Tab-separated table of C-alpha atoms and ligand atoms in Angstrom:
chain	number	residue	atom	x	y	z
A	21	MET	CA	2.023	13.077	-27.896
A	22	ARG	CA	3.956	14.164	-24.454
A	23	SER	CA	1.669	16.424	-23.786
A	24	PHE	CA	-1.706	14.600	-25.027
A	25	ALA	CA	-0.300	11.438	-22.559
A	26	THR	CA	0.451	13.907	-19.755
A	27	ALA	CA	-3.093	15.857	-20.599
A	28	SER	CA	-4.978	11.935	-20.425
A	29	LEU	CA	-2.989	11.132	-17.275
A	30	LEU	CA	-4.005	13.799	-15.430
A	31	LEU	CA	-7.445	14.009	-15.942
A	32	GLY	CA	-7.402	10.557	-15.288
A	33	ALA	CA	-5.881	11.228	-12.427
A	34	ALA	CA	-8.924	13.386	-11.600
A	35	THR	CA	-11.252	10.591	-12.241
A	36	HIS	CA	-9.855	7.445	-10.701
A	37	VAL	CA	-12.120	7.525	-7.965
A	38	ALA	CA	-14.683	6.935	-10.614
A	39	ALA	CA	-13.331	3.941	-12.443
A	40	GLN	CA	-13.647	0.706	-11.149
A	41	TYR	CA	-10.851	-1.472	-9.931
A	42	TYR	CA	-12.889	-4.635	-9.443
A	43	ASN	CA	-10.510	-7.226	-11.142
A	44	GLN	CA	-8.962	-8.829	-8.855
A	45	SER	CA	-5.544	-10.966	-8.546
A	46	ALA	CA	-5.224	-14.446	-6.872
A	47	PRO	CA	-4.611	-14.387	-3.023
A	48	PHE	CA	-1.195	-13.615	-1.278
A	49	ASN	CA	0.536	-13.020	1.645
A	50	LEU	CA	3.060	-9.265	2.357
A	51	VAL	CA	6.736	-10.582	3.456
A	52	LEU	CA	9.210	-7.779	4.395
A	53	LYS	CA	12.504	-7.675	3.345
A	54	SER	CA	15.148	-5.941	5.227
A	55	VAL	CA	19.031	-5.667	6.216
A	56	ASN	CA	17.192	-5.567	10.261
A	57	GLU	CA	17.326	-9.666	10.063
A	58	THR	CA	14.619	-8.795	13.200
A	59	LEU	CA	12.677	-7.746	10.136
A	60	ASP	CA	13.464	-9.700	7.015
A	61	GLY	CA	10.774	-12.538	6.289
A	62	LYS	CA	8.087	-11.115	8.554
A	63	TYR	CA	4.726	-10.689	7.923
A	64	LEU	CA	2.037	-7.596	7.533
A	65	THR	CA	-0.959	-8.426	9.180
A	66	PRO	CA	-4.114	-6.724	9.666
A	67	CYS	CA	-4.429	-5.498	12.686
A	68	HIS	CA	-7.362	-3.627	14.646
A	69	SER	CA	-6.934	0.450	15.181
A	70	GLY	CA	-10.395	1.537	15.474
A	71	ALA	CA	-13.839	0.408	13.484
A	72	ALA	CA	-13.565	-1.351	10.621
A	73	ILE	CA	-9.806	0.309	10.574
A	74	GLU	CA	-6.038	-1.860	10.676
A	75	ASN	CA	-2.343	-0.844	10.501
A	76	LEU	CA	-0.554	-3.174	8.637
A	77	CYS	CA	1.590	-4.711	11.578
A	78	VAL	CA	4.731	-6.839	11.748
A	79	TYR	CA	3.904	-9.938	12.593
A	80	ASP	CA	5.486	-13.681	12.430
A	81	THR	CA	2.747	-15.166	11.305
A	82	PRO	CA	0.581	-13.860	8.516
A	83	SER	CA	-3.399	-12.981	8.158
A	84	ALA	CA	-5.637	-15.176	8.265
A	85	TYR	CA	-7.396	-14.051	5.321
A	86	PRO	CA	-4.858	-12.705	2.246
A	87	TYR	CA	-4.442	-9.789	0.442
A	88	PHE	CA	-5.627	-8.858	-3.213
A	89	TYR	CA	-4.361	-6.402	-5.689
A	90	ASN	CA	-7.791	-4.712	-7.459
A	91	TYR	CA	-7.474	-3.865	-10.881
A	92	SER	CA	-9.352	-1.724	-13.199
A	93	ASP	CA	-11.305	-3.840	-15.389
A	94	THR	CA	-10.070	-2.340	-18.593
A	95	PRO	CA	-7.054	-1.240	-19.927
A	96	ASP	CA	-6.311	2.134	-19.509
A	97	PHE	CA	-3.839	4.520	-18.061
A	98	THR	CA	-3.983	3.455	-14.905
A	99	SER	CA	-3.138	-0.726	-16.141
A	100	ASP	CA	-0.411	-0.786	-14.438
A	101	SER	CA	-1.558	0.382	-10.421
A	102	GLY	CA	-4.109	-0.758	-8.372
A	103	TYR	CA	-5.507	-1.185	-5.289
A	104	LEU	CA	-3.928	-3.365	-2.061
A	105	THR	CA	-7.635	-4.896	-0.894
A	106	TRP	CA	-7.982	-7.370	1.705
A	107	ASP	CA	-11.562	-8.637	3.534
A	108	LEU	CA	-12.843	-7.425	6.483
A	109	HIS	CA	-14.783	-10.394	8.070
A	110	GLY	CA	-17.455	-9.102	10.461
A	111	GLY	CA	-19.376	-11.167	12.078
A	112	ASN	CA	-22.172	-11.531	9.951
A	113	PHE	CA	-20.692	-8.834	6.903
A	114	VAL	CA	-17.322	-9.656	4.442
A	115	VAL	CA	-16.286	-5.897	3.070
A	116	ASN	CA	-12.934	-5.143	0.809
A	117	GLU	CA	-11.136	-2.631	2.299
A	118	PRO	CA	-8.951	-0.841	0.140
A	119	MET	CA	-5.453	0.383	1.887
A	120	VAL	CA	-5.378	4.172	1.683
A	121	PHE	CA	-2.604	6.777	3.298
A	122	SER	CA	-3.793	8.046	6.708
A	123	TYR	CA	-1.593	11.491	7.120
A	124	ASN	CA	0.009	13.108	10.408
A	125	PRO	CA	0.426	16.893	10.343
A	126	SER	CA	3.377	16.316	12.871
A	127	SER	CA	4.696	13.566	11.096
A	128	ASN	CA	6.714	13.006	7.805
A	129	LEU	CA	5.031	9.457	7.815
A	130	ALA	CA	2.273	8.404	6.741
A	131	LEU	CA	-0.031	5.426	7.855
A	132	PRO	CA	-1.135	2.877	5.305
A	133	GLN	CA	-4.420	1.789	6.365
A	134	LEU	CA	-6.802	-0.471	5.546
A	135	GLN	CA	-10.374	1.091	5.533
A	136	PRO	CA	-13.862	0.998	4.128
A	137	GLY	CA	-14.426	3.257	1.148
A	138	TYR	CA	-13.029	4.175	-2.225
A	139	GLY	CA	-9.395	3.033	-3.091
A	140	GLU	CA	-7.033	6.471	-3.166
A	141	LEU	CA	-3.650	5.659	-3.500
A	142	LEU	CA	-2.569	3.541	-6.317
A	143	ILE	CA	-0.024	1.467	-5.619
A	144	ALA	CA	1.773	-1.763	-8.164
A	145	PHE	CA	3.947	-4.525	-7.710
A	146	ASP	CA	7.342	-4.494	-9.608
A	147	GLU	CA	8.800	-7.770	-11.686
A	148	ASP	CA	10.726	-8.625	-8.093
A	149	GLU	CA	7.361	-8.572	-6.553
A	150	LYS	CA	7.526	-5.689	-4.487
A	151	LEU	CA	4.825	-2.792	-3.374
A	152	TYR	CA	6.081	0.602	-5.163
A	153	VAL	CA	3.983	4.000	-5.191
A	154	PRO	CA	3.356	4.948	-8.743
A	155	ALA	CA	4.207	8.834	-8.214
A	156	TYR	CA	3.817	11.370	-11.506
A	157	ILE	CA	5.344	14.697	-9.376
A	158	ASP	CA	8.609	15.400	-8.747
A	159	ASP	CA	8.080	18.516	-6.434
A	160	SER	CA	11.541	18.461	-5.348
A	161	VAL	CA	12.813	20.260	-8.558
A	162	ASP	CA	12.194	23.733	-10.336
A	163	PRO	CA	10.153	23.457	-12.296
A	164	ILE	CA	8.320	20.595	-10.987
A	165	GLU	CA	8.515	18.172	-12.874
A	166	ALA	CA	5.017	16.088	-13.778
A	167	GLY	CA	3.742	13.501	-15.956
A	168	GLU	CA	6.271	10.800	-15.960
A	169	SER	CA	5.982	8.047	-13.852
A	170	PHE	CA	8.445	6.888	-11.528
A	171	PRO	CA	8.029	4.204	-8.747
A	172	LEU	CA	8.967	5.000	-4.963
A	173	TYR	CA	10.235	2.672	-2.266
A	174	ARG	CA	9.865	4.227	1.253
A	175	TRP	CA	8.934	1.669	3.364
A	176	PHE	CA	9.617	1.439	6.892
A	177	ALA	CA	8.778	-0.331	9.945
A	178	CYS	CA	8.022	1.690	12.779
A	179	GLN	CA	6.952	2.443	16.405
A	180	THR	CA	3.752	3.934	15.129
A	181	TYR	CA	0.975	5.278	17.514
A	182	TYR	CA	-2.830	5.761	15.910
A	183	SER	CA	-5.852	5.877	18.154
A	184	ALA	CA	-3.905	5.195	21.011
A	185	TYR	CA	-3.347	1.998	19.274
A	186	ARG	CA	0.853	1.547	19.470
A	187	TYR	CA	1.825	-1.121	16.986
A	188	LEU	CA	5.157	-2.325	15.227
A	189	ALA	CA	3.639	-1.480	11.689
A	190	LEU	CA	4.335	-0.396	8.204
A	191	SER	CA	4.966	2.935	7.527
A	192	TRP	CA	5.647	5.991	4.691
A	193	GLN	CA	8.560	8.772	4.410
A	194	LEU	CA	6.903	11.575	2.684
A	195	GLY	CA	9.150	13.268	0.769
A	196	ASN	CA	13.157	12.829	0.594
A	197	ALA	CA	14.065	13.522	4.491
A	198	PRO	CA	14.548	10.536	6.682
A	199	PRO	CA	11.492	9.324	8.900
A	200	GLN	CA	11.638	12.031	12.253
A	201	ASN	CA	10.503	8.737	14.255
A	202	PRO	CA	13.996	6.878	15.557
A	203	THR	CA	12.883	3.711	15.821
A	204	CYS	CA	12.083	3.537	12.164
A	205	GLN	CA	13.705	0.628	9.914
A	206	ALA	CA	14.258	0.874	5.804
A	207	VAL	CA	12.075	-2.210	4.533
A	208	ASN	CA	10.774	-3.706	1.142
A	209	VAL	CA	7.307	-5.515	0.632
A	210	THR	CA	6.813	-7.782	-1.793
A	211	ARG	CA	3.608	-10.264	-2.780
A	212	VAL	CA	4.099	-13.932	-1.909
A	213	PHE	CA	1.128	-15.791	-3.693
A	214	THR	CA	-0.978	-18.056	-1.211
A	215	GLU	CA	-3.165	-21.357	-1.669
A	216	THR	CA	-3.131	-21.706	2.191
A	217	ALA	CA	-4.241	-18.440	4.084
A	218	GLY	CA	-6.933	-19.611	6.778
A	219	GLY	CA	-10.464	-19.110	5.888
A	220	TYR	CA	-10.171	-20.197	1.824
B	15	NAG	C1	-12.128	-5.415	-5.617
B	15	NAG	O1	-12.753	-6.353	-6.440
B	15	NAG	C2	-13.725	-6.878	-5.547
B	15	NAG	C3	-13.471	-8.325	-6.969
B	15	NAG	O2	-14.761	-7.929	-7.977
B	15	NAG	C4	-14.407	-5.901	-5.889
B	15	NAG	O3	-15.840	-7.357	-4.622
B	15	NAG	C5	-14.296	-5.035	-4.436
B	15	NAG	O4	-15.409	-3.850	-4.212
B	15	NAG	C6	-13.107	-4.078	-4.855
B	15	NAG	N1	-12.748	-3.530	-4.196
B	15	NAG	C7	-12.703	-2.269	-4.311
B	15	NAG	C8	-11.392	-1.462	-2.893
B	15	NAG	O5	-12.647	-1.398	-5.700
B	16	NAG	C1	15.794	-4.330	14.002
B	16	NAG	O1	14.548	-3.923	13.929
B	16	NAG	C2	13.893	-3.966	15.248
B	16	NAG	C3	12.384	-4.028	15.171
B	16	NAG	O2	11.751	-3.098	14.614
B	16	NAG	C4	14.366	-2.933	16.457
B	16	NAG	O3	13.878	-3.201	17.650
B	16	NAG	C5	15.974	-2.964	16.455
B	16	NAG	O4	16.379	-2.321	17.270
B	16	NAG	C6	16.608	-3.560	14.668
B	16	NAG	N1	17.739	-3.967	15.307
B	16	NAG	C7	18.604	-2.504	14.602
B	16	NAG	C8	20.200	-3.495	14.460
B	16	NAG	O5	18.845	-1.615	14.046
B	17	NAG	C1	-11.516	-8.153	-15.991
B	17	NAG	O1	-12.200	-9.231	-16.181
B	17	NAG	C2	-13.013	-9.843	-17.060
B	17	NAG	C3	-13.301	-11.004	-16.465
B	17	NAG	O2	-12.765	-11.807	-16.058
B	17	NAG	C4	-11.932	-10.042	-17.924
B	17	NAG	O3	-12.708	-10.060	-19.001
B	17	NAG	C5	-11.218	-9.127	-19.078
B	17	NAG	O4	-10.361	-8.720	-19.589
B	17	NAG	C6	-10.141	-7.640	-17.548
B	17	NAG	N1	-9.761	-6.834	-17.229
B	17	NAG	C7	-7.889	-6.337	-17.258
B	17	NAG	C8	-7.499	-5.290	-17.792
B	17	NAG	O5	-8.058	-7.671	-17.097
B	18	NAG	C1	13.572	-1.881	-1.803
B	18	NAG	O1	13.748	-2.359	-3.169
B	18	NAG	C2	14.120	-1.323	-4.402
B	18	NAG	C3	14.192	-1.155	-5.757
B	18	NAG	O2	14.647	-3.052	-5.991
B	18	NAG	C4	15.632	-0.776	-3.936
B	18	NAG	O3	16.324	0.978	-4.651
B	18	NAG	C5	15.654	-0.115	-2.368
B	18	NAG	O4	16.794	0.070	-2.271
B	18	NAG	C6	15.128	-1.289	-1.638
B	18	NAG	N1	14.998	-0.819	-0.293
B	18	NAG	C7	15.899	-1.433	0.695
B	18	NAG	C8	14.907	-1.045	2.182
B	18	NAG	O5	15.934	-2.581	0.788
């Protein structure tokens, strides 16, 4: 059973880009939890970082438009995960953008960004509404362990730089080592459902 589950998981992982994540949750805001009182209770609000690209910036107020959780329309191995999405409103268009990670080879942080395209980053919310990344591979041990899903909460609020934009924005620690960026503060990201977000 175990090896079958692992094989179908890996097959699914290889083909998940083709899967459709068209079922959407109710709209919600993203709120920080942190022992740092400056950050605790602050919102993550999309901020312009390029053409149709947004970082998730730390602000006092929520986005004019809320986030959604897009999940698979058919129950399958990904039923416990999906995409974090947000509607970018342009002059004469609306595009639903998934959150992806932007990687920087000189840093051990990935920058979560909203960008048009296919979802690539599967995320989920736990029973406390905390955002996590379900991981399937642990290469910190030998032999590498693979197949069993485990949650990672490696979120930080850091001073970021992308395409000449400097922001205090959500960041993701890659691997076990603490962020090399000295401004990083550990946070969690919680989902708070909303009916009052502007524009809806
Ligand atoms: C999310 O679901 C909505 C509603 O079905 C759909 O219009 C949108 O394209 C989906 N977004 C992604 C990134 O799959
Ligand atoms: C809390 O976070 C803010 C924003 O990143 C930072 O300026 C401040 O130094 C942090 N406070 C402490 C006590 O680390
Ligand atoms: C997706 O949405 C459709 C239409 O509302 C519903 O029939 C179906 O059960 C949903 N699938 C899941 C996995 O929730
Ligand atoms: C985030 O939440 C997880 C799961 O509850 C917890 O293990 C972790 O310590 C939290 N991190 C911070 C920075 O509060």
